[in-house]
PDB file of C-alpha atoms in Angstrom:
ATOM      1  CA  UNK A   1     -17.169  29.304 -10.263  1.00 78.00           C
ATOM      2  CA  UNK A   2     -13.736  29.421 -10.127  1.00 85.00           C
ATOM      3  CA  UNK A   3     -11.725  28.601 -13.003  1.00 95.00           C
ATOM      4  CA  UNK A   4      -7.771  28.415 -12.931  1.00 97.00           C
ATOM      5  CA  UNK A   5      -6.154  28.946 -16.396  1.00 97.00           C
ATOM      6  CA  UNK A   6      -3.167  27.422 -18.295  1.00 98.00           C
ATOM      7  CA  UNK A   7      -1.595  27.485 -21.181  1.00 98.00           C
ATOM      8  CA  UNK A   8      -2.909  24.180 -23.153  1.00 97.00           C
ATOM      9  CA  UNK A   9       0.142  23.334 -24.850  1.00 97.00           C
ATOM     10  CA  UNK A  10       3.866  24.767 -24.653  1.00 97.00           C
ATOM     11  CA  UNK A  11       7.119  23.854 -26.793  1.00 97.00           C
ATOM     12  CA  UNK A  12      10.565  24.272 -25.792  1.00 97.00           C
ATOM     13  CA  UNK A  13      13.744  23.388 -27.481  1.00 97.00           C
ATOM     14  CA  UNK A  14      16.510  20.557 -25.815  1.00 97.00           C
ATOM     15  CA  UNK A  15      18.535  22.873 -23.285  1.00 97.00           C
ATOM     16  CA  UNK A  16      15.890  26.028 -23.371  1.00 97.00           C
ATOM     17  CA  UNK A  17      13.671  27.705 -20.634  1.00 98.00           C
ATOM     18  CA  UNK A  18      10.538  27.555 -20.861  1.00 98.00           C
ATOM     19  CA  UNK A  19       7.694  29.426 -17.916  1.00 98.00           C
ATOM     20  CA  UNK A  20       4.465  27.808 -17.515  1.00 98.00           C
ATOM     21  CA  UNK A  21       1.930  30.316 -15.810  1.00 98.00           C
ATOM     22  CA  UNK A  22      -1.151  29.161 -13.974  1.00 98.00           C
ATOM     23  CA  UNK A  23      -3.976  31.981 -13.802  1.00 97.00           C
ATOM     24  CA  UNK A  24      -6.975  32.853 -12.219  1.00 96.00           C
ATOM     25  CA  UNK A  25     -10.184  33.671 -14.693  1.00 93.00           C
ATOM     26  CA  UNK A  26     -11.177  36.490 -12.052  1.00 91.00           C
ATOM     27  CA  UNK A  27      -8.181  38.139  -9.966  1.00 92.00           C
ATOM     28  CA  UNK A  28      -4.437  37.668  -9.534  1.00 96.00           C
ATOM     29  CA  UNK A  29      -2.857  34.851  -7.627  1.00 97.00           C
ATOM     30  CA  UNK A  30      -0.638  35.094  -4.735  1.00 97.00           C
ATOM     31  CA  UNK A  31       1.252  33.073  -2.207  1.00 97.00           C
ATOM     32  CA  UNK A  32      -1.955  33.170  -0.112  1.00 96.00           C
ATOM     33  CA  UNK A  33      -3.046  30.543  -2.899  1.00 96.00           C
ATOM     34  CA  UNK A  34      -0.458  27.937  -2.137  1.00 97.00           C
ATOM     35  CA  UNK A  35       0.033  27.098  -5.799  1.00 98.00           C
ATOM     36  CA  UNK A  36       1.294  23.859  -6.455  1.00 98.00           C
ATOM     37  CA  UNK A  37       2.391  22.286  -9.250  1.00 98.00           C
ATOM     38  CA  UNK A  38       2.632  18.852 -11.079  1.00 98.00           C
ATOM     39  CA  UNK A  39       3.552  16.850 -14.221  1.00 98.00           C
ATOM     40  CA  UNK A  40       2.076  13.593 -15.225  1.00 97.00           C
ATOM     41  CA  UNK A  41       3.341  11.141 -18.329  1.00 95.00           C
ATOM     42  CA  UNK A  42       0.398   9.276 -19.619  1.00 90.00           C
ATOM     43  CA  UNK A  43      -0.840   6.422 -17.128  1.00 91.00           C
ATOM     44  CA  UNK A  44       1.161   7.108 -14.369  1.00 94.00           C
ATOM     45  CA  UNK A  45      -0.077   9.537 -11.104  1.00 95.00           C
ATOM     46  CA  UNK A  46       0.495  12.752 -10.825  1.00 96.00           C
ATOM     47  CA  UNK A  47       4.119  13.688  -9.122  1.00 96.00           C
ATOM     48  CA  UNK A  48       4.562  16.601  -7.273  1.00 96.00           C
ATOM     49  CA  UNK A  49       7.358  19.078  -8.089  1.00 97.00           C
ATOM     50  CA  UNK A  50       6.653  22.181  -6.795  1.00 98.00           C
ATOM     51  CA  UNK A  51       4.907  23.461  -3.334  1.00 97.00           C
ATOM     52  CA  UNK A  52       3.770  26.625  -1.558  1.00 97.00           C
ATOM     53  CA  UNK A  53       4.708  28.632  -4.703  1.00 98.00           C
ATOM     54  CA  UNK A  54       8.300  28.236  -4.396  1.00 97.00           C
ATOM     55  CA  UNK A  55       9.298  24.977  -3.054  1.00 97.00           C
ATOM     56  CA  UNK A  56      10.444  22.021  -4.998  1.00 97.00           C
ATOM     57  CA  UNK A  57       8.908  18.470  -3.740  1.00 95.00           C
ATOM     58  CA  UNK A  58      12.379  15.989  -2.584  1.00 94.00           C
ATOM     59  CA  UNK A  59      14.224  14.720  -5.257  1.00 95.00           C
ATOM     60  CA  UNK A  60      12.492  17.649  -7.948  1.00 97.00           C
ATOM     61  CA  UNK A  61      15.785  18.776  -9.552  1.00 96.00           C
ATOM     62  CA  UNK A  62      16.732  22.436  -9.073  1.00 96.00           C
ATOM     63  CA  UNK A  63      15.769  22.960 -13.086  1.00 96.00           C
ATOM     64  CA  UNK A  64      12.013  23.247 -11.936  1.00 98.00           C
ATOM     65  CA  UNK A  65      11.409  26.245 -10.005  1.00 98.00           C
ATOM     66  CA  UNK A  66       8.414  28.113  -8.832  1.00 98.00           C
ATOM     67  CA  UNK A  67       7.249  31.609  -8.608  1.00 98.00           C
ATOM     68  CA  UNK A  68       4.846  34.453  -8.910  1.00 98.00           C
ATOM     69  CA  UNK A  69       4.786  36.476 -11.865  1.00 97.00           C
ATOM     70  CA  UNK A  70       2.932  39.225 -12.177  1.00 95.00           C
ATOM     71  CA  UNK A  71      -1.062  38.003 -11.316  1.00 96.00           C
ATOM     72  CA  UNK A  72       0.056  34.011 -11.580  1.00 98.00           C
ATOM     73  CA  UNK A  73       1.811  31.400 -10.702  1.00 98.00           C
ATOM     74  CA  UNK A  74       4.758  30.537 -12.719  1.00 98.00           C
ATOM     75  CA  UNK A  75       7.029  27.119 -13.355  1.00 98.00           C
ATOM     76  CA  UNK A  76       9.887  27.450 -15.047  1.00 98.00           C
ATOM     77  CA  UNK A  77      12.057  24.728 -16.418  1.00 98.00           C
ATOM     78  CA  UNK A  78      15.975  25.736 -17.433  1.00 98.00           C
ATOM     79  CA  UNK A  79      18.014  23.198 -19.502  1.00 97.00           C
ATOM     80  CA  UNK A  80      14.345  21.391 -20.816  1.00 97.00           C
ATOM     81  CA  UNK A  81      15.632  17.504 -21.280  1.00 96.00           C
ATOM     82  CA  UNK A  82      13.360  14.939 -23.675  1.00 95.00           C
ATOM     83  CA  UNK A  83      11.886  13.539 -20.753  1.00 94.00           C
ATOM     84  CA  UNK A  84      10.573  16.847 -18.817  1.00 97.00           C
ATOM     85  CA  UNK A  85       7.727  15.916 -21.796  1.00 97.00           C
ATOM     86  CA  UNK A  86       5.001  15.721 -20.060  1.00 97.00           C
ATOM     87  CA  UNK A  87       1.525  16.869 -18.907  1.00 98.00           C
ATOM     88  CA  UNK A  88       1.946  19.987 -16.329  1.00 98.00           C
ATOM     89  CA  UNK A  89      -0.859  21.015 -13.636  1.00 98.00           C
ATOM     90  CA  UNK A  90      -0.763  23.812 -11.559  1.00 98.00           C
ATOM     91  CA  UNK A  91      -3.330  23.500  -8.261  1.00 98.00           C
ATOM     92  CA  UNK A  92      -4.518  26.744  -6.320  1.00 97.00           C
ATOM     93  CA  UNK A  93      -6.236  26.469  -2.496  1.00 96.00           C
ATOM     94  CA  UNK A  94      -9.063  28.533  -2.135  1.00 93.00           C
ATOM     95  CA  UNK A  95     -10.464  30.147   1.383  1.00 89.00           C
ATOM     96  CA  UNK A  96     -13.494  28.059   1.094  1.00 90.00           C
ATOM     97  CA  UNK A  97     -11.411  25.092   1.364  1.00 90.00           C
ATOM     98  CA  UNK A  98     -11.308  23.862  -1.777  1.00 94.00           C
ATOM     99  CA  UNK A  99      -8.839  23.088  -4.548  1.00 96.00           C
ATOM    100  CA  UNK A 100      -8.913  24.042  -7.728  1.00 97.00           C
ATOM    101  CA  UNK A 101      -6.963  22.599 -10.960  1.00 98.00           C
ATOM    102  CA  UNK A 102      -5.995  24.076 -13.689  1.00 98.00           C
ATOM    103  CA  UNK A 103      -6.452  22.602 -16.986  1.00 97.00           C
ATOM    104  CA  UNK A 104      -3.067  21.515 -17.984  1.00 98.00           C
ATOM    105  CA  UNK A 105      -0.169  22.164 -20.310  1.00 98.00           C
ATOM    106  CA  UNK A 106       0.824  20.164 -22.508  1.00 98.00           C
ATOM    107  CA  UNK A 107       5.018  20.435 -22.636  1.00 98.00           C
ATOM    108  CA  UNK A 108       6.554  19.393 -25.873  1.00 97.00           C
ATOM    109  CA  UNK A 109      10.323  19.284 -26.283  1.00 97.00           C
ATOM    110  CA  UNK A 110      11.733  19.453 -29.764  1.00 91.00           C
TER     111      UNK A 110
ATOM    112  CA  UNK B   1       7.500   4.578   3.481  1.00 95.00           C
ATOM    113  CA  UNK B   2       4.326   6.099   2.993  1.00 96.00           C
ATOM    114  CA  UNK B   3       1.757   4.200   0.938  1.00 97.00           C
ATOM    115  CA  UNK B   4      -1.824   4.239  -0.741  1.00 98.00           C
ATOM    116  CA  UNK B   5      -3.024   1.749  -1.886  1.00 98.00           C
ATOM    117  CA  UNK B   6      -6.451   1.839  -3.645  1.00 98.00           C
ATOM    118  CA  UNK B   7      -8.865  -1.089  -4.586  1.00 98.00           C
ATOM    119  CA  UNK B   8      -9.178  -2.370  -8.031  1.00 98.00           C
ATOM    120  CA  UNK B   9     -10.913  -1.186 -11.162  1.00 98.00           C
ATOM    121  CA  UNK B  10     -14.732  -1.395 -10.979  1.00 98.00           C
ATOM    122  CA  UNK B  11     -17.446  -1.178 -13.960  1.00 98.00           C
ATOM    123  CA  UNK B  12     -20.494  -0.269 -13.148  1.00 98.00           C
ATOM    124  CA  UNK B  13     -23.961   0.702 -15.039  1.00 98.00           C
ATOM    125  CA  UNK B  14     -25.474   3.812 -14.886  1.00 98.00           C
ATOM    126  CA  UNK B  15     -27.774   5.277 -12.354  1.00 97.00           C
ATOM    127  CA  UNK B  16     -25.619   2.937  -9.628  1.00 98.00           C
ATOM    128  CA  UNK B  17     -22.900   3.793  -7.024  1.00 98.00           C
ATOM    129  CA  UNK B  18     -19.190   2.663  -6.513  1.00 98.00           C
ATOM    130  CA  UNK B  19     -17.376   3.197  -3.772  1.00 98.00           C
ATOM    131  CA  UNK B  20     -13.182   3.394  -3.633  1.00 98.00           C
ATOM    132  CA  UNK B  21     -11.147   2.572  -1.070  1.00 98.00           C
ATOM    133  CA  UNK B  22      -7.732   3.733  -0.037  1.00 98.00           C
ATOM    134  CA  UNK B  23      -5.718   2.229   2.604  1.00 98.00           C
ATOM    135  CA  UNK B  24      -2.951   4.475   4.388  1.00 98.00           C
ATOM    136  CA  UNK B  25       0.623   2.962   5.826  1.00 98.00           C
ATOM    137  CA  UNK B  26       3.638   4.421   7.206  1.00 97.00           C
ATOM    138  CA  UNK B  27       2.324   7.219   8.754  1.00 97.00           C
ATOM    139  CA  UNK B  28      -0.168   8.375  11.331  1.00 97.00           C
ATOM    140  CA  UNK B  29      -3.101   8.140   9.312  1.00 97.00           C
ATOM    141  CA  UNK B  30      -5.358  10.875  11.163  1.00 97.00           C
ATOM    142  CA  UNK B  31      -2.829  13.421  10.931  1.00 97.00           C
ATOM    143  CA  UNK B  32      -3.103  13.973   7.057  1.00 97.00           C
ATOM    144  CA  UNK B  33      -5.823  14.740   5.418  1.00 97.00           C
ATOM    145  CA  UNK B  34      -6.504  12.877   2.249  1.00 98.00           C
ATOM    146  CA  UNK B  35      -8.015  14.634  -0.901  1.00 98.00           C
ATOM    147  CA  UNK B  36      -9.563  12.626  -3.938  1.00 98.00           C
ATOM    148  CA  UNK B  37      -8.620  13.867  -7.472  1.00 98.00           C
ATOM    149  CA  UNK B  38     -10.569  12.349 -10.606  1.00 98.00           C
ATOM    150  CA  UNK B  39      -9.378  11.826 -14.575  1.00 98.00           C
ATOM    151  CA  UNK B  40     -11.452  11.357 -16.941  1.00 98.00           C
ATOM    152  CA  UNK B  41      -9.812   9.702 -20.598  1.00 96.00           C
ATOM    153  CA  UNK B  42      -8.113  12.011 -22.319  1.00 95.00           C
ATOM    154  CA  UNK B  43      -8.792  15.062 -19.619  1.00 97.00           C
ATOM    155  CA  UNK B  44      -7.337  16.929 -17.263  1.00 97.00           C
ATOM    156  CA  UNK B  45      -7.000  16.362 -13.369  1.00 98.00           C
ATOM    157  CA  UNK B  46     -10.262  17.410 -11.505  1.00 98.00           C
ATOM    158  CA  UNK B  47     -10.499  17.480  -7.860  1.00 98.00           C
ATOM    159  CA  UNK B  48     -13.101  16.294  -5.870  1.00 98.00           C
ATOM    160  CA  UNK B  49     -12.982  16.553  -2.375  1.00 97.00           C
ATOM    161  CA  UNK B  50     -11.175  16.287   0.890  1.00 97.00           C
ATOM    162  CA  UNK B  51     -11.565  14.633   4.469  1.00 97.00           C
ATOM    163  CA  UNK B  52     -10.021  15.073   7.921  1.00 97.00           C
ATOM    164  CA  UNK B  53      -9.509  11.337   9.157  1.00 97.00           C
ATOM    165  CA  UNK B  54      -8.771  12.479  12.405  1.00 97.00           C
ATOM    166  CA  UNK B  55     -12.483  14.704  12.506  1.00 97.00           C
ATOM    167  CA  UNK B  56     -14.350  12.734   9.561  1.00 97.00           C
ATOM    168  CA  UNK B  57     -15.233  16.730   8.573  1.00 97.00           C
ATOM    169  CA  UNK B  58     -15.011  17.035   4.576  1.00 97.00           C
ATOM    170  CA  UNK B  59     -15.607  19.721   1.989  1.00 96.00           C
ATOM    171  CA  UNK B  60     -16.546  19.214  -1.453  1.00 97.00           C
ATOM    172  CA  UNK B  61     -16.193  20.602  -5.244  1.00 96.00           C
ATOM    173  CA  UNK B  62     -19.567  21.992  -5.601  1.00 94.00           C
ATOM    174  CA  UNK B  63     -19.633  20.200  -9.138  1.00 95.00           C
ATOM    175  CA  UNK B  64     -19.835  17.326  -6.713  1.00 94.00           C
ATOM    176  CA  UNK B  65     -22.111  17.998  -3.803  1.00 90.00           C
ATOM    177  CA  UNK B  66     -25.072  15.554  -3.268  1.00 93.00           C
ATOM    178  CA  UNK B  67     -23.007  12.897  -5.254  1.00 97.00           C
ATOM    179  CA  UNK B  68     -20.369  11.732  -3.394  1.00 98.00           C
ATOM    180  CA  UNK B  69     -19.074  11.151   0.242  1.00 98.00           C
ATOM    181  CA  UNK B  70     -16.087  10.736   2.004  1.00 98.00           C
ATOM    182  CA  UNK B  71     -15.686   8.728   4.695  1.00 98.00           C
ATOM    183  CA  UNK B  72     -12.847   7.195   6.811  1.00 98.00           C
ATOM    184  CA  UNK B  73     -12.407   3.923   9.006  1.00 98.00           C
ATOM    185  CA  UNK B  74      -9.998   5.019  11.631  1.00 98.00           C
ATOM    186  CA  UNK B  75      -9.300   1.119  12.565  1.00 98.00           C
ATOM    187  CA  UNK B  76      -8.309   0.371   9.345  1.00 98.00           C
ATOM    188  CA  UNK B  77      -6.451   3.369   8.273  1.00 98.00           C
ATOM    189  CA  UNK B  78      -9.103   3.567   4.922  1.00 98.00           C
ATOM    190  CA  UNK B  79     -10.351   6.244   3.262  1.00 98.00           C
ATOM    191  CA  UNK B  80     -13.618   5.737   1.041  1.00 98.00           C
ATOM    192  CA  UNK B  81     -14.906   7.648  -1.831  1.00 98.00           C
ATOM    193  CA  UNK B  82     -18.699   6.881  -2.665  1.00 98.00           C
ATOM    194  CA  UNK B  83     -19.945   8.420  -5.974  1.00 98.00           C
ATOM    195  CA  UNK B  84     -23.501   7.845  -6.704  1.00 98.00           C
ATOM    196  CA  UNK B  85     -26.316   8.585  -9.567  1.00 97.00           C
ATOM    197  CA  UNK B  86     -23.136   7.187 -11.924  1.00 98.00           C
ATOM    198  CA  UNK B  87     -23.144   8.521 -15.304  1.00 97.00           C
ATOM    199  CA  UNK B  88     -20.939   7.764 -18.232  1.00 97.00           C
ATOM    200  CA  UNK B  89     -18.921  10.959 -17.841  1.00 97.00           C
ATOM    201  CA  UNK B  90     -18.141   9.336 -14.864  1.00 98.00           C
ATOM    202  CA  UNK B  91     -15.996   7.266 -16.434  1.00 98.00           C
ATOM    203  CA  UNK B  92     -12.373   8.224 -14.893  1.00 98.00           C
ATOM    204  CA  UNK B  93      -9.143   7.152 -12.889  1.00 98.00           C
ATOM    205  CA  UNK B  94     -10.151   8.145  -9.605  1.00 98.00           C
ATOM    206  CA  UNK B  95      -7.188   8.634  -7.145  1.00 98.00           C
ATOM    207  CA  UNK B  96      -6.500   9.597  -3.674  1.00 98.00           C
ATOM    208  CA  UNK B  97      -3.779  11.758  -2.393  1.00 98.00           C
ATOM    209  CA  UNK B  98      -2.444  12.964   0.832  1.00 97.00           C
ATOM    210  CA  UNK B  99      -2.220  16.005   2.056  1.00 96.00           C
ATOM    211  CA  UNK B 100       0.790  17.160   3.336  1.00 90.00           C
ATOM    212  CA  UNK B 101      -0.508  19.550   5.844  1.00 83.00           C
ATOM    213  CA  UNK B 102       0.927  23.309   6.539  1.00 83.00           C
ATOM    214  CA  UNK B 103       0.885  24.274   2.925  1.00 88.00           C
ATOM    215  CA  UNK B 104      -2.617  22.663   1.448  1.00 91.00           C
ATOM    216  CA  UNK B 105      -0.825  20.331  -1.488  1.00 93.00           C
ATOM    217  CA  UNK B 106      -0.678  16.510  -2.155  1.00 95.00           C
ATOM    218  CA  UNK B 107       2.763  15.020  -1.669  1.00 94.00           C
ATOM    219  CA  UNK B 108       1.605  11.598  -1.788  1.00 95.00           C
ATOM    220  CA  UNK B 109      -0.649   9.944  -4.190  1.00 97.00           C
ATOM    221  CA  UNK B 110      -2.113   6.783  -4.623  1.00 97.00           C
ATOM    222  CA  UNK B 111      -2.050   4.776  -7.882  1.00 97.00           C
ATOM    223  CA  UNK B 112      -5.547   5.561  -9.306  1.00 97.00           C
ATOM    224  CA  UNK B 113      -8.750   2.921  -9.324  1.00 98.00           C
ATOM    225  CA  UNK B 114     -10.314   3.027 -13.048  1.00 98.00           C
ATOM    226  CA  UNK B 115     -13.891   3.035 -12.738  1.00 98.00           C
ATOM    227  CA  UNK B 116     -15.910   2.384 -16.148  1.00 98.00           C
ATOM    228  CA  UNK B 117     -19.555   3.281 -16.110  1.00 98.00           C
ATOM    229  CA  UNK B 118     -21.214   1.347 -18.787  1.00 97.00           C
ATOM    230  CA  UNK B 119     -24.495  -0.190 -19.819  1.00 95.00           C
TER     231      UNK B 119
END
């Protein structure tokens, strides 16, 4: 079974850059993946920010940015504000036609 | 504007089904496919399937298979999620999101339908 990795938890400092990386637990991912990515504050949906690896969702400020980094998917986040605190997901598409989540990080700013 | 909305929170006992609804406006509803995407308390996002309106074809997470069904009602612009055998890890927000299309990621997502499976 598939399993997509994160980081479960990830501080960053008011005004810092922080790079949230979204794995696979066999292989590297690519842009064949589509990653995707996603923050959620507690009770709310999901909203997207970034698609197709590189592109930010409208109105996703040009602070979020996506990438691939060596075997993974990467978000980073430049100038981190108080409120970027939040839950991040990354989402990979697999040739089978599935999608796969991964578990999550946890973004504190302080 | 584009909107899902889903039907309201359900409890339900174990060993029983639930079915959740989610009714598509402001767009051609068969052109988008429509994935569902589960949370339980305290967890992480887990998703659990997708359907074609236009086709009624889906594809499941195998952690899922025999369980639940998707289904659509083209006339109404719904999407339904059926889960049964319900267990209390069951217990989650269950939403639906839409697909965007070229590039396999949700851009739209409904609010989420709490379902509580309790004896």
């Amino acid at each position: 079974q598939t399993v997509v990795t994160q980081e479960p938890s990830f501080s960053v400092s008011p005004g810092g850059t922080v790079t949230l990386t979204c794995g696979l637990s066999s292989g590297s991912v690519s842009t064949s993946f589509y990653p995707s990515w996603y923050r959620q504050t507690p009770g709310q949906a999901p909203l997207t920010l970034i698609y197709n690896t590189n592109t930010r969702s409208s109105g996703v400020p040009d602070r979020f940015s996506g990438s691939i980094l060596g075997n993974k998917a990467a978000l980073t986040i430049t100038g981190a504000q108080a409120d970027d605190e939040s839950d991040y997901y990354c989402v990979l598409h697999m040739d089978s036609g599935i999608s796969v989540f991964g578990g999550g990080t946890k973004l504190t700013v302080l | 504007q584009v909107r899902l909305v889903q039907s309201g929170a359900e409890v339900k006992k174990p060993g029983t089904s639930v079915t959740v609804s989610c009714k598509a406006s402001g767009y051609t509803f068969t052109s988008y496919y429509m994935h569902w995407v589960r949370q339980a308390p305290g967890q992480g996002l887990e998703w659990m399937g997708i359907i074609n309106p236009s086709s009624g074809g889906t594809t499941y997470a195998q952690q899922f298979q025999g369980r639940v069904t998707l289904t659509r009602d083209t006339s109404t612009n719904t999407v339904y999620m059926d889960l049964t055998s319900l267990r209390s890890e069951d217990t989650a927000v269950y939403y639906c999101a839409r697909d965007y299309g070229d590039f396999w990621y949700f851009d739209r997502w409904g609010r989420g339908t709490l379902v509580t499976v309790s004896s």
